Coordinates of C-alpha atoms in Angstrom, one line a residue:
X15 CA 26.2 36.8 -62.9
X16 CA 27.2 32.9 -63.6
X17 CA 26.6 30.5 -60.6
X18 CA 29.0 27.4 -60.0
X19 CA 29.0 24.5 -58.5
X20 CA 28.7 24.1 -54.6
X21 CA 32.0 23.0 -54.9
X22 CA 33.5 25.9 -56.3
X23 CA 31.4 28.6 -54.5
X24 CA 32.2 26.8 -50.9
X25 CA 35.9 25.6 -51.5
X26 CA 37.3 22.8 -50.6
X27 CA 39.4 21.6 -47.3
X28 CA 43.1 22.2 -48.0
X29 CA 46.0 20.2 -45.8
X30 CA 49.4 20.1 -46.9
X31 CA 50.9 17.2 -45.9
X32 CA 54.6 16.6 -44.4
X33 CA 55.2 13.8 -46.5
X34 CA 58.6 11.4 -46.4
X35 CA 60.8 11.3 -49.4
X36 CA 60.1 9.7 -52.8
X37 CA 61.2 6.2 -52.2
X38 CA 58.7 6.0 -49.1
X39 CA 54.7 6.0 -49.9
X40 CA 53.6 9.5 -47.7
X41 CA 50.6 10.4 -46.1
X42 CA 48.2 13.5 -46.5
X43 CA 47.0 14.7 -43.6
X44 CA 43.8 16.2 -43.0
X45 CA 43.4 19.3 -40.6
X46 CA 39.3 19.8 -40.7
X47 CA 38.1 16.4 -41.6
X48 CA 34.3 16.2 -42.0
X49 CA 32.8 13.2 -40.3
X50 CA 31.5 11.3 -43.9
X51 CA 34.9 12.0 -45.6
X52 CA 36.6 9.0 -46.9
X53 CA 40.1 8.0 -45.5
X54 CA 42.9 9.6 -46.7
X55 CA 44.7 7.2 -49.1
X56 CA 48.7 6.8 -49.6
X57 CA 50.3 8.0 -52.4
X58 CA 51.3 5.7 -54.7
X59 CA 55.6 5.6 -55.6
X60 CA 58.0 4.0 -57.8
X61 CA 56.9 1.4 -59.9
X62 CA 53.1 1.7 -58.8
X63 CA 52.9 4.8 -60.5
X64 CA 52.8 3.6 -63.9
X65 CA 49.1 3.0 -64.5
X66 CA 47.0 2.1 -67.7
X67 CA 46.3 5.2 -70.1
X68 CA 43.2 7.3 -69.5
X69 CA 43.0 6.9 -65.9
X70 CA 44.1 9.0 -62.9
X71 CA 46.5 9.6 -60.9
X72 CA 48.3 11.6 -63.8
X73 CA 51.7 10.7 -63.5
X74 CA 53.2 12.6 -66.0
X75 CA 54.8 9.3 -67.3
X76 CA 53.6 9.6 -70.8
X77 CA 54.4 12.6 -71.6
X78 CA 57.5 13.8 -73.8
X79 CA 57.0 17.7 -73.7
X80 CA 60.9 19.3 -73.1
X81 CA 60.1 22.7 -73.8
X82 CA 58.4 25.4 -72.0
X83 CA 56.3 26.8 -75.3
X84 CA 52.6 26.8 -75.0
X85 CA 50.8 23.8 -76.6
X86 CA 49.1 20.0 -75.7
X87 CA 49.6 17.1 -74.5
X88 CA 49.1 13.6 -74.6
X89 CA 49.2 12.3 -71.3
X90 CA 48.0 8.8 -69.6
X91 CA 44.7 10.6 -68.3
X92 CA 43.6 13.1 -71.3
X93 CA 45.0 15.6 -73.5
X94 CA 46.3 19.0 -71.2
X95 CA 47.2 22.3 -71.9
X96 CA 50.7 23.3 -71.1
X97 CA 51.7 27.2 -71.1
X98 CA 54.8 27.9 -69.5
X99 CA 55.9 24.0 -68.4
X100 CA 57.4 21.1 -69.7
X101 CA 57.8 17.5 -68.4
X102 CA 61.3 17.1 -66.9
X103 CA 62.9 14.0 -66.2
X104 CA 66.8 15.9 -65.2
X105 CA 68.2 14.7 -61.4
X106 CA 66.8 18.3 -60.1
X107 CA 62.8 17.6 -61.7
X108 CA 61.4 16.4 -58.2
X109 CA 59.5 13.2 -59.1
X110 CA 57.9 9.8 -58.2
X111 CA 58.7 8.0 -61.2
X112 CA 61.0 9.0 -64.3
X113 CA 59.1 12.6 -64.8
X114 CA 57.3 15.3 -63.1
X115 CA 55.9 18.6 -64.2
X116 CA 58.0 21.4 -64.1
X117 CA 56.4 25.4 -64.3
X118 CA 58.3 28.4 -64.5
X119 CA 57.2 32.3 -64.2
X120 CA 53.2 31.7 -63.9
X121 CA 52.5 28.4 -65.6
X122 CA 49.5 26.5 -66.1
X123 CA 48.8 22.9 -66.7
X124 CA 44.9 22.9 -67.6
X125 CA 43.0 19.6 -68.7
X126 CA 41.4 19.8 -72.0
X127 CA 38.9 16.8 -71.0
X128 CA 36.4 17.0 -68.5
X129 CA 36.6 14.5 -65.5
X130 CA 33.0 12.4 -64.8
X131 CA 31.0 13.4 -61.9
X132 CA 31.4 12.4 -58.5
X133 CA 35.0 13.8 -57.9
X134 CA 35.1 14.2 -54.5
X135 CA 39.2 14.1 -53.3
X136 CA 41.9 15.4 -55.3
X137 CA 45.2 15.2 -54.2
X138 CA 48.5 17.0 -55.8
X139 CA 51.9 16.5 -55.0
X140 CA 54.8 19.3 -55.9
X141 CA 58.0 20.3 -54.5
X142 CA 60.6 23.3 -55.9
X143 CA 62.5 22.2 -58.6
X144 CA 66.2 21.3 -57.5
X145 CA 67.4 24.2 -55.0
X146 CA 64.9 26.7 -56.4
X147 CA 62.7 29.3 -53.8
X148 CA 59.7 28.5 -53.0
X149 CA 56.4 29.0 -55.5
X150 CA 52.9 29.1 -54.8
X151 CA 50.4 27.3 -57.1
X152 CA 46.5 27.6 -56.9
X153 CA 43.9 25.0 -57.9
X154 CA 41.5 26.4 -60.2
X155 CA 37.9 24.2 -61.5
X156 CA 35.8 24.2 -64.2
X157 CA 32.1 22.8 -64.2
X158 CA 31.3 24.3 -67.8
X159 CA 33.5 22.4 -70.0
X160 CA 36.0 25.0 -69.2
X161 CA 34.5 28.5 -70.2
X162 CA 35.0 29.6 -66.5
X163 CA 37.4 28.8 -63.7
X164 CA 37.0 29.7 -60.1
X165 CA 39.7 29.1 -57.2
X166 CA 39.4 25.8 -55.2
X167 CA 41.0 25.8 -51.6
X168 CA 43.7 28.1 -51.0
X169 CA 47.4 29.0 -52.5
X170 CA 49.6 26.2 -51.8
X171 CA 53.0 26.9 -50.8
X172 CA 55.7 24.6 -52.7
X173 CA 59.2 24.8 -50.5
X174 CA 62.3 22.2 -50.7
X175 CA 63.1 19.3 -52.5
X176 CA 60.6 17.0 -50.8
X177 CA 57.2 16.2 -52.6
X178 CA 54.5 17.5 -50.1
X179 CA 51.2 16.2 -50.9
X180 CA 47.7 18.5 -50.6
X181 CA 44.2 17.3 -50.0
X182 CA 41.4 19.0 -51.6
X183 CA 38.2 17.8 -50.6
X184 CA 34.7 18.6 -51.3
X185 CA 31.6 17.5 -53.7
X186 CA 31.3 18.2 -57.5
X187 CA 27.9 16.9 -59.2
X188 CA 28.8 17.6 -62.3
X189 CA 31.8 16.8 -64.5
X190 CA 35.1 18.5 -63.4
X191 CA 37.7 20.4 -65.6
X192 CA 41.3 21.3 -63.0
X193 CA 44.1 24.4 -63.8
X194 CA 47.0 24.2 -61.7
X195 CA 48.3 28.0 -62.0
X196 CA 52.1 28.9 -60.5
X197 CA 50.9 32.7 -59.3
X198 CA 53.8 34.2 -57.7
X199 CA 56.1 36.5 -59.9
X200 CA 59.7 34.9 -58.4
X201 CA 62.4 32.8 -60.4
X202 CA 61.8 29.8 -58.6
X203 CA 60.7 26.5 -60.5
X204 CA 58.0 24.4 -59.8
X205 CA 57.8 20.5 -59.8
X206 CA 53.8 18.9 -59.8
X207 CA 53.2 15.3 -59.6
X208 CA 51.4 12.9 -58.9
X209 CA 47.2 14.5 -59.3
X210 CA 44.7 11.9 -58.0
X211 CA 41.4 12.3 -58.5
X212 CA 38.5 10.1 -56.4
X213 CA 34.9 9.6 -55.9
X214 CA 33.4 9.6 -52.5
X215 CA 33.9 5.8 -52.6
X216 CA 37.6 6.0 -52.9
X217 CA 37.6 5.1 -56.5
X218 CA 39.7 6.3 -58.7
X219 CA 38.3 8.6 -61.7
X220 CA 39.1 7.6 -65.3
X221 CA 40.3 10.1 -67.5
X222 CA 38.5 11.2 -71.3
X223 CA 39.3 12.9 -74.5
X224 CA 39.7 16.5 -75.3
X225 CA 36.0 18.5 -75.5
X226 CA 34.7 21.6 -76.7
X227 CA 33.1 23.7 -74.6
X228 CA 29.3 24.5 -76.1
X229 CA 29.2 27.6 -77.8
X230 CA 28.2 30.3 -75.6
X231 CA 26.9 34.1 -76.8
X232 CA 30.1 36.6 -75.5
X233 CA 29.2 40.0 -73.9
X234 CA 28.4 42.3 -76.5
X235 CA 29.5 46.1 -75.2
X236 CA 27.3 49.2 -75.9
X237 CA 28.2 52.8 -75.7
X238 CA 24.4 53.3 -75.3
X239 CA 23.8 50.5 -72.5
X240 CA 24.7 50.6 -68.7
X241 CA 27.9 49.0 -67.4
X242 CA 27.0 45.6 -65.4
X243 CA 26.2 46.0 -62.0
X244 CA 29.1 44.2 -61.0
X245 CA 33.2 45.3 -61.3
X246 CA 34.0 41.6 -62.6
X247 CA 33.3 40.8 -66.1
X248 CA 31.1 36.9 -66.2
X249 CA 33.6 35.3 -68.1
X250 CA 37.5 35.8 -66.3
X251 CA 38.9 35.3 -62.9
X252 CA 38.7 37.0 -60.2
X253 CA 41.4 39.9 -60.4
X254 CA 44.6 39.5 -58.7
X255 CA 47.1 42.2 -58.3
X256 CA 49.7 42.5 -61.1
X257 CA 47.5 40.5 -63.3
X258 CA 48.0 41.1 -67.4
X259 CA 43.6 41.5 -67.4
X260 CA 44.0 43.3 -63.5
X261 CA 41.4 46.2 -65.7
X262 CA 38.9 43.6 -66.6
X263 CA 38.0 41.9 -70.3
X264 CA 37.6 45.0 -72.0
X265 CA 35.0 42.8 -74.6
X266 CA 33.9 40.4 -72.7
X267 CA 36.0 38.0 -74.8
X268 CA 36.1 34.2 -74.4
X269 CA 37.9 31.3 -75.6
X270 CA 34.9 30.1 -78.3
X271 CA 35.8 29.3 -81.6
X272 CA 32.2 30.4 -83.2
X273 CA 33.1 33.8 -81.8
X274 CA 35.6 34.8 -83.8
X275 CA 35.6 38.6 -83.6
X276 CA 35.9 38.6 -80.3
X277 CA 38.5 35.4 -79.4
X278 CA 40.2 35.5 -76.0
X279 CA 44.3 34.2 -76.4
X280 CA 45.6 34.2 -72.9
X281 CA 49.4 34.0 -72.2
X282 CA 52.0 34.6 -69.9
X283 CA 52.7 38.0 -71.0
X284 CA 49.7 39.1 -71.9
X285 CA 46.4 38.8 -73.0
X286 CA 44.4 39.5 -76.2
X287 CA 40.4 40.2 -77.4
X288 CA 41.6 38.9 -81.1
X289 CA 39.0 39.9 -84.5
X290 CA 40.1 36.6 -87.0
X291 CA 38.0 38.6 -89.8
X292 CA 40.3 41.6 -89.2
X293 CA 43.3 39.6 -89.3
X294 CA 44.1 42.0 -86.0
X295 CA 43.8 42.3 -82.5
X296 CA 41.0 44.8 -80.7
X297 CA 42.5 45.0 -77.6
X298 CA 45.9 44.0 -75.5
X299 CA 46.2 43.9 -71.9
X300 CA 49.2 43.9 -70.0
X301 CA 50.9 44.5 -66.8
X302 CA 54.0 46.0 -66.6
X303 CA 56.7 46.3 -63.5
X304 CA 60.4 46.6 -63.6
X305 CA 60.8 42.4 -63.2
X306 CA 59.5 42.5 -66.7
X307 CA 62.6 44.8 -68.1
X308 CA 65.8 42.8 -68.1
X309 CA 68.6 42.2 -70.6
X310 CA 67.1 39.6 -73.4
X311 CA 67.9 41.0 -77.1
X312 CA 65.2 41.6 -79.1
X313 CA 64.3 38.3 -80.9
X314 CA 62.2 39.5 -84.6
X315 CA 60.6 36.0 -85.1
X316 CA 58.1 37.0 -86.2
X317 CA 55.6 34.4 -86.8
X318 CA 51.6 32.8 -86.6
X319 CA 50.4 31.9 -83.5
X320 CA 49.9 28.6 -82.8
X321 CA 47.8 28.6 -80.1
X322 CA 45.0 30.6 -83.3
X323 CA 41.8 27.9 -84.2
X324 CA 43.0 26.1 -86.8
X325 CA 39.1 28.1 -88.4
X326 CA 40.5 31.5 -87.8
X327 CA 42.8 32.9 -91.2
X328 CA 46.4 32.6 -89.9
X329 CA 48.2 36.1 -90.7
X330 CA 52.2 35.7 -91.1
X331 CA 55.0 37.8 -91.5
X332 CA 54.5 38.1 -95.1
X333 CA 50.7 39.3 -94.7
X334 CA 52.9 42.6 -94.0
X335 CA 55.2 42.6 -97.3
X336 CA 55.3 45.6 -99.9
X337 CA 51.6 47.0 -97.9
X338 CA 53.6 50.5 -96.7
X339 CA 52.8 49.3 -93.0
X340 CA 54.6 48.4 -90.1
X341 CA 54.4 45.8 -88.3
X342 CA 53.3 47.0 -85.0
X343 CA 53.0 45.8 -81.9
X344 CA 51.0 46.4 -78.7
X345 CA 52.5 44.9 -76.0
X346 CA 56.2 46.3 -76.8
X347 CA 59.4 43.6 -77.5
X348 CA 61.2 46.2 -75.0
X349 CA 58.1 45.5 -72.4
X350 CA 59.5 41.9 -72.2
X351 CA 63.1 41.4 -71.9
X352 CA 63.0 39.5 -69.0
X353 CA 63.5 36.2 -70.5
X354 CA 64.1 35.2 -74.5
X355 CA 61.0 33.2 -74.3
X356 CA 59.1 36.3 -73.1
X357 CA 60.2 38.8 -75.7
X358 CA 59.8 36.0 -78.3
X359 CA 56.0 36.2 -77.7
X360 CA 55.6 39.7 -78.5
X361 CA 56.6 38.7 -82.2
X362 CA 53.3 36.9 -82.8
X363 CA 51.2 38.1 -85.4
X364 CA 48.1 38.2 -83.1
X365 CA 49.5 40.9 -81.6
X366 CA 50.5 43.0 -84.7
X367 CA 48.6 45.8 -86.1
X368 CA 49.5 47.3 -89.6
X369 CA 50.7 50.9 -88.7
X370 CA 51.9 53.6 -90.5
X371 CA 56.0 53.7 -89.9
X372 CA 55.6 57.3 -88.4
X373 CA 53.1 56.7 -86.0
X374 CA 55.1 53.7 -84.8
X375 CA 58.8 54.3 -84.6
X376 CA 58.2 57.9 -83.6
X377 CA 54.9 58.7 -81.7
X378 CA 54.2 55.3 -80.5
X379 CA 58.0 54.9 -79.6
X380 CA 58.1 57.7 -77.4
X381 CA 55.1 56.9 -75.6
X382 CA 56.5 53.5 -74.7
X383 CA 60.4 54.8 -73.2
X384 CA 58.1 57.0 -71.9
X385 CA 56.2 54.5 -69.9
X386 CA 59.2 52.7 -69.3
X387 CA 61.0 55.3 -67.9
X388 CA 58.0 55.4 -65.2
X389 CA 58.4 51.7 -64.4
X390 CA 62.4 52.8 -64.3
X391 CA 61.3 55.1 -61.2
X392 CA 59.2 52.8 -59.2
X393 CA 56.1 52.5 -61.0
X394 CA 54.0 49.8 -61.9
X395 CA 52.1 50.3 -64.7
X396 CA 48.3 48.5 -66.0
X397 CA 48.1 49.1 -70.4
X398 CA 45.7 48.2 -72.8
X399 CA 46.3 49.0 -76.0
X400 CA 43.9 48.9 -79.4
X401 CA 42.7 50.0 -82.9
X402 CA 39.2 51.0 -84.3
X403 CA 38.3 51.9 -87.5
X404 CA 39.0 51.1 -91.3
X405 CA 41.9 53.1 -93.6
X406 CA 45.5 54.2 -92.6
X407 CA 48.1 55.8 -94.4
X408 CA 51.5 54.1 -95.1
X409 CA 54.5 54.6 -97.2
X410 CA 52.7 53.4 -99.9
X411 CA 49.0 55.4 -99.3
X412 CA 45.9 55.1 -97.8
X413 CA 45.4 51.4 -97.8
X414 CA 41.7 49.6 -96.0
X415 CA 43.2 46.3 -95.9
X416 CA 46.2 44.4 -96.4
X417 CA 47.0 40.9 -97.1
X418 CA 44.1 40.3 -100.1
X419 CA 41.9 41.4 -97.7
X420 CA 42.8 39.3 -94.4
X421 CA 44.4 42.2 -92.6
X422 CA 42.1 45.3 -91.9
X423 CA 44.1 48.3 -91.5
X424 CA 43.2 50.8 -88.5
X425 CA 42.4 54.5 -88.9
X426 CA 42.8 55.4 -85.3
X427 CA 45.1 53.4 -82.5
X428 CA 44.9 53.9 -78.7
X429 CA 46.5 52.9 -75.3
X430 CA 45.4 54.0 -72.1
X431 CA 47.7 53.4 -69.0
X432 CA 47.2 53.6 -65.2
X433 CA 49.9 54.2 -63.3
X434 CA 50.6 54.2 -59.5
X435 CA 54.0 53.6 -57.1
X436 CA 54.6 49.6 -56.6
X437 CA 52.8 47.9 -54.3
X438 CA 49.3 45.8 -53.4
X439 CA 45.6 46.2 -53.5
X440 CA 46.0 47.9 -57.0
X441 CA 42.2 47.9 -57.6
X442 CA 41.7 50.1 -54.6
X443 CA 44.4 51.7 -54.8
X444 CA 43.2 53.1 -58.3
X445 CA 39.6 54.0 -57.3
X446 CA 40.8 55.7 -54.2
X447 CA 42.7 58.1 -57.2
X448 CA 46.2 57.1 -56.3
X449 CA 46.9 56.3 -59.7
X450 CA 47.5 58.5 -62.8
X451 CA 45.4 57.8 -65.7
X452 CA 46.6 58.8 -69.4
X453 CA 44.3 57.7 -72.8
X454 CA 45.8 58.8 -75.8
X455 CA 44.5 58.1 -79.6
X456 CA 46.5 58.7 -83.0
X457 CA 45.3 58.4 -86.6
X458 CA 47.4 56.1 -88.0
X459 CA 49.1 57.9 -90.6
X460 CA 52.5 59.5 -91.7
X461 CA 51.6 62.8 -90.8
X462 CA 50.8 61.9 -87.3
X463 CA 53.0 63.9 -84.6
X464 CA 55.9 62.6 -82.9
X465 CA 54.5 64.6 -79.5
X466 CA 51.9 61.6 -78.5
X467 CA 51.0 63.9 -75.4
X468 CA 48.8 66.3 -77.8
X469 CA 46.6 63.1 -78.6
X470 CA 45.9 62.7 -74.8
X471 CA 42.2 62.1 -74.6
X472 CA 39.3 60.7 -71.8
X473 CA 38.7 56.9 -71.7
X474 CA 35.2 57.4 -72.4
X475 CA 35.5 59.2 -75.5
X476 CA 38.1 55.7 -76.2
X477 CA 34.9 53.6 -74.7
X478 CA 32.5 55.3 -77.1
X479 CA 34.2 55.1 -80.1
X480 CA 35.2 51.2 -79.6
X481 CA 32.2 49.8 -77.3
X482 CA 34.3 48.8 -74.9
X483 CA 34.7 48.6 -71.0
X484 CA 38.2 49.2 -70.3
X485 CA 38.1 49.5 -66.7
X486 CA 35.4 47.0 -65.3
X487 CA 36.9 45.8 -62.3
X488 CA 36.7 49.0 -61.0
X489 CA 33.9 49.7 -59.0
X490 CA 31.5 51.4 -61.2
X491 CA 31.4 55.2 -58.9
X492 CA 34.7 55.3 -59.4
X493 CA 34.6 54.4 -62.9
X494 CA 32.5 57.1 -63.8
X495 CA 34.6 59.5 -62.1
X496 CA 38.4 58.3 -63.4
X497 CA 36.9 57.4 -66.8
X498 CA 35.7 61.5 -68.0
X499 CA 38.8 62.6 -66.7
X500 CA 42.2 63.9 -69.2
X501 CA 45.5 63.8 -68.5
X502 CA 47.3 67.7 -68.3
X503 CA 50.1 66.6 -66.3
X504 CA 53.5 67.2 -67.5
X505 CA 55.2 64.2 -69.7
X506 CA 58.8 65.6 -69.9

């Protein structure tokens, strides 16, 4: 198991302040000082906030970012990672200045720079954006350049138009990375502003350039070995309820350009273990609930993704041409209709497999209404969904790869879904056996039958054919139980 910081294993004092309106400096307010803490410092407004590039507080002055599509940033502290936000600068973007942050669904603002050591106050403003409901944000740390977060402090409440300011406080020795993550599900907007960043002197902390985190050797899964001793993977958060990776990292992947057969892409809607020399992904994980099902039309961009290492082979829509194949996805287009911008990230190529036509508008299709049609009901539904394997069969024959080569094709694809009624504490709820668990795995041809139930299977014969861990948050007894089990239950 990792160990952090003292800071991020003992938290840090949160106060939210009840701060005046923008064209009046407010306070932050303390509740549980500590007797060597340094005095609390005003927020900076109007024309103070403009300060010289690569120092903090981050203003969000220098930015230009109007759209809500993942990517970087230049800002006046460092380059950050934007998924899900923009930089407004309308009359309803709640601001000190002429722009703010602004998330929607769960954003993230995450610095790709490390701050020096020292850090010892941090203080965030945020509001809702114009009349919105309220949102709560979390601030997460890094003290390894960013392979690993943990939660600082507590959820944050952001409510009204007024810019509220909140005080983290603690001690970092070591150099400091910050996520700012919107967690709750609602349609409410959320402004940020304003993130200072002191030492225990009261100074304030310059900002850096972008880094790369130092290779670091990924989990390797065995079918022979033990599962860890623990229910949390080392390298991902803790889980949350409704989370796309609430089942765990089913590889162990991580965010490391040097491992590129096991590269972790994280995104609103949902997550992927990615193989760049199989041009495919090994595993998505998603969470799915009736919010996610609404009325956007199906948007067929398909296209690279951007957010790919520039090292890794890029696959496009034309890897797919004349090969016999489908492109296939695993998290469904109909599994995101909530928003355009949602169902448009479904048409990335990283989350295309080439599959045989049959085995995806017929079998596959009717296992995903299927699913649906539970979430229709009242369920809530946890899916990851694979391939293993080398040689399908497509209109045009067996085929290995695609693509000169680039694109392996799979021989065998699988899902495996847990299912249970809405509601909270999903990861007990599931190892209590209040949830139904299905695994199902198809060859990946034409002859392949449209009944998908006939391929139901157990996930450890899944496990033991991909060496994976597809349920490690779950505490290993149950595991072991839930995992030898197959589904008999009707599906009509």
């Amino acid at each position: 198991m990792r160990r952090f910081s003292p800071l991020l294993l003992s938290g840090l004092l949160l106060s939210l302040s009840a701060s005046a309106c923008s064209t009046t400096p407010p306070e932050t307010i303390r509740t549980a000082p500590t007797a060597d803490a340094p005095p609390a410092i005003p927020v900076e407004s109007g024309a103070a906030v403009m300060q010289a590039s690569g120092r903090f507080p981050e203003t969000f002055e220098q930015g230009g970012k109007g759209a809500y599509s993942e990517g970087d940033e230049q800002l006046g502290s460092g380059s950050w990672h934007f998924t899900e936000a923009l930089i407004g600068s309308s009359d309803q973007d709640h601001k000190r200045g002429e722009h703010a942050a602004r998330l929607r669904t769960r954003g993230r603002l995450r610095m790709n720079f490390d701050a020096p050591s020292g850090v010892r106050t941090i203080r965030i403003s945020s509001a809702a954006y114009g009349q919105d409901a309220a949102s709560i944000w979390e601030l997460w740390g890094s003290v390894d350049g960013g392979r690993t977060f943990r939660r600082i402090g507590s959820p944050v409440q952001a409510k009204g138009p007024r810019l509220l300011t909140t005080t983290f406080q603690g001690t970092t020795p070591g150099p400091l990375r910050l996520e700012i993550r919107k967690t709750d599900s609602g349609s409410g907007r959320l402004n940020i502003d304003d993130i200072e960043l002191e030492t225990g002197s009261g100074a304030a902390v310059a900002g850096g350039v972008a880094s790369v985190p130092a290779p670091t050797p990924a989990p390797r899964p065995s079918t022979s070995a033990p599962k860890p001793s623990t229910s949390q993977a080392p390298n991902q958060a803790p889980s949350l309820d409704n989370d796309n990776l609430g089942l765990g990292n089913p590889s162990g992947a991580t965010a490391n350009v040097s491992m590129s057969t096991n590269y972790l892409l994280v995104k609103p809607q949902f997550t992927i273990g990615y193989n760049a020399l199989r041009g495919t992904p090994t595993w998505v994980s998603w969470h799915l609930t009736r919010t996610d099902i609404g009325s956007a039309p199906r948007q067929d961009d398909f296209r690279p993704d951007p957010a790919l290492p520039r090292e890794f082979y890029q696959v496009t829509r034309n890897s797919y041409s004349g090969s016999g194949f489908d492109k296939g996805h695993n998290c469904p287009s109909a599994d995101r209709t909530r928003e355009l911008d949602d169902n448009s990230a479904t048409f990335l190529m990283t989350n295309m497999i080439p599959q045989a036509g049959n085995n995806n508008q017929r079998t596959w299709s009717s296992l995903e209404e299927w699913t649906r049609g539970q979430v229709q009901r009242g369920q809530e539904v946890y899916i990851i969904m694979g391939s293993y394997g080398k040689g399908g069969t497509g209109t045009a024959g067996f085929k290995t790869t695609i693509d000169n080569g680039h694109v392996t094709v799979p021989a065998r694809v699988w899902k495996v879904l847990v299912i249970l009624p809405e509601g909270s504490n999903d990861i007990q709820r599931i190892a209590a056996g209040q949830a139904r668990l299905l695994a199902v795995d198809t060859p990946n041809d034409q002859t392949v039958s449209p009944d998908w139930s006939q391929y139901r299977t157990s996930i450890d014969a899944i496990e033991a054919a991909t060496g994976l861990d597809l349920l490690s948050k779950i505490p290993l007894a149950a595991q072991d139980r839930l995992e030898a089990q197959v589904d008999t239950a009707p599906t009509r």
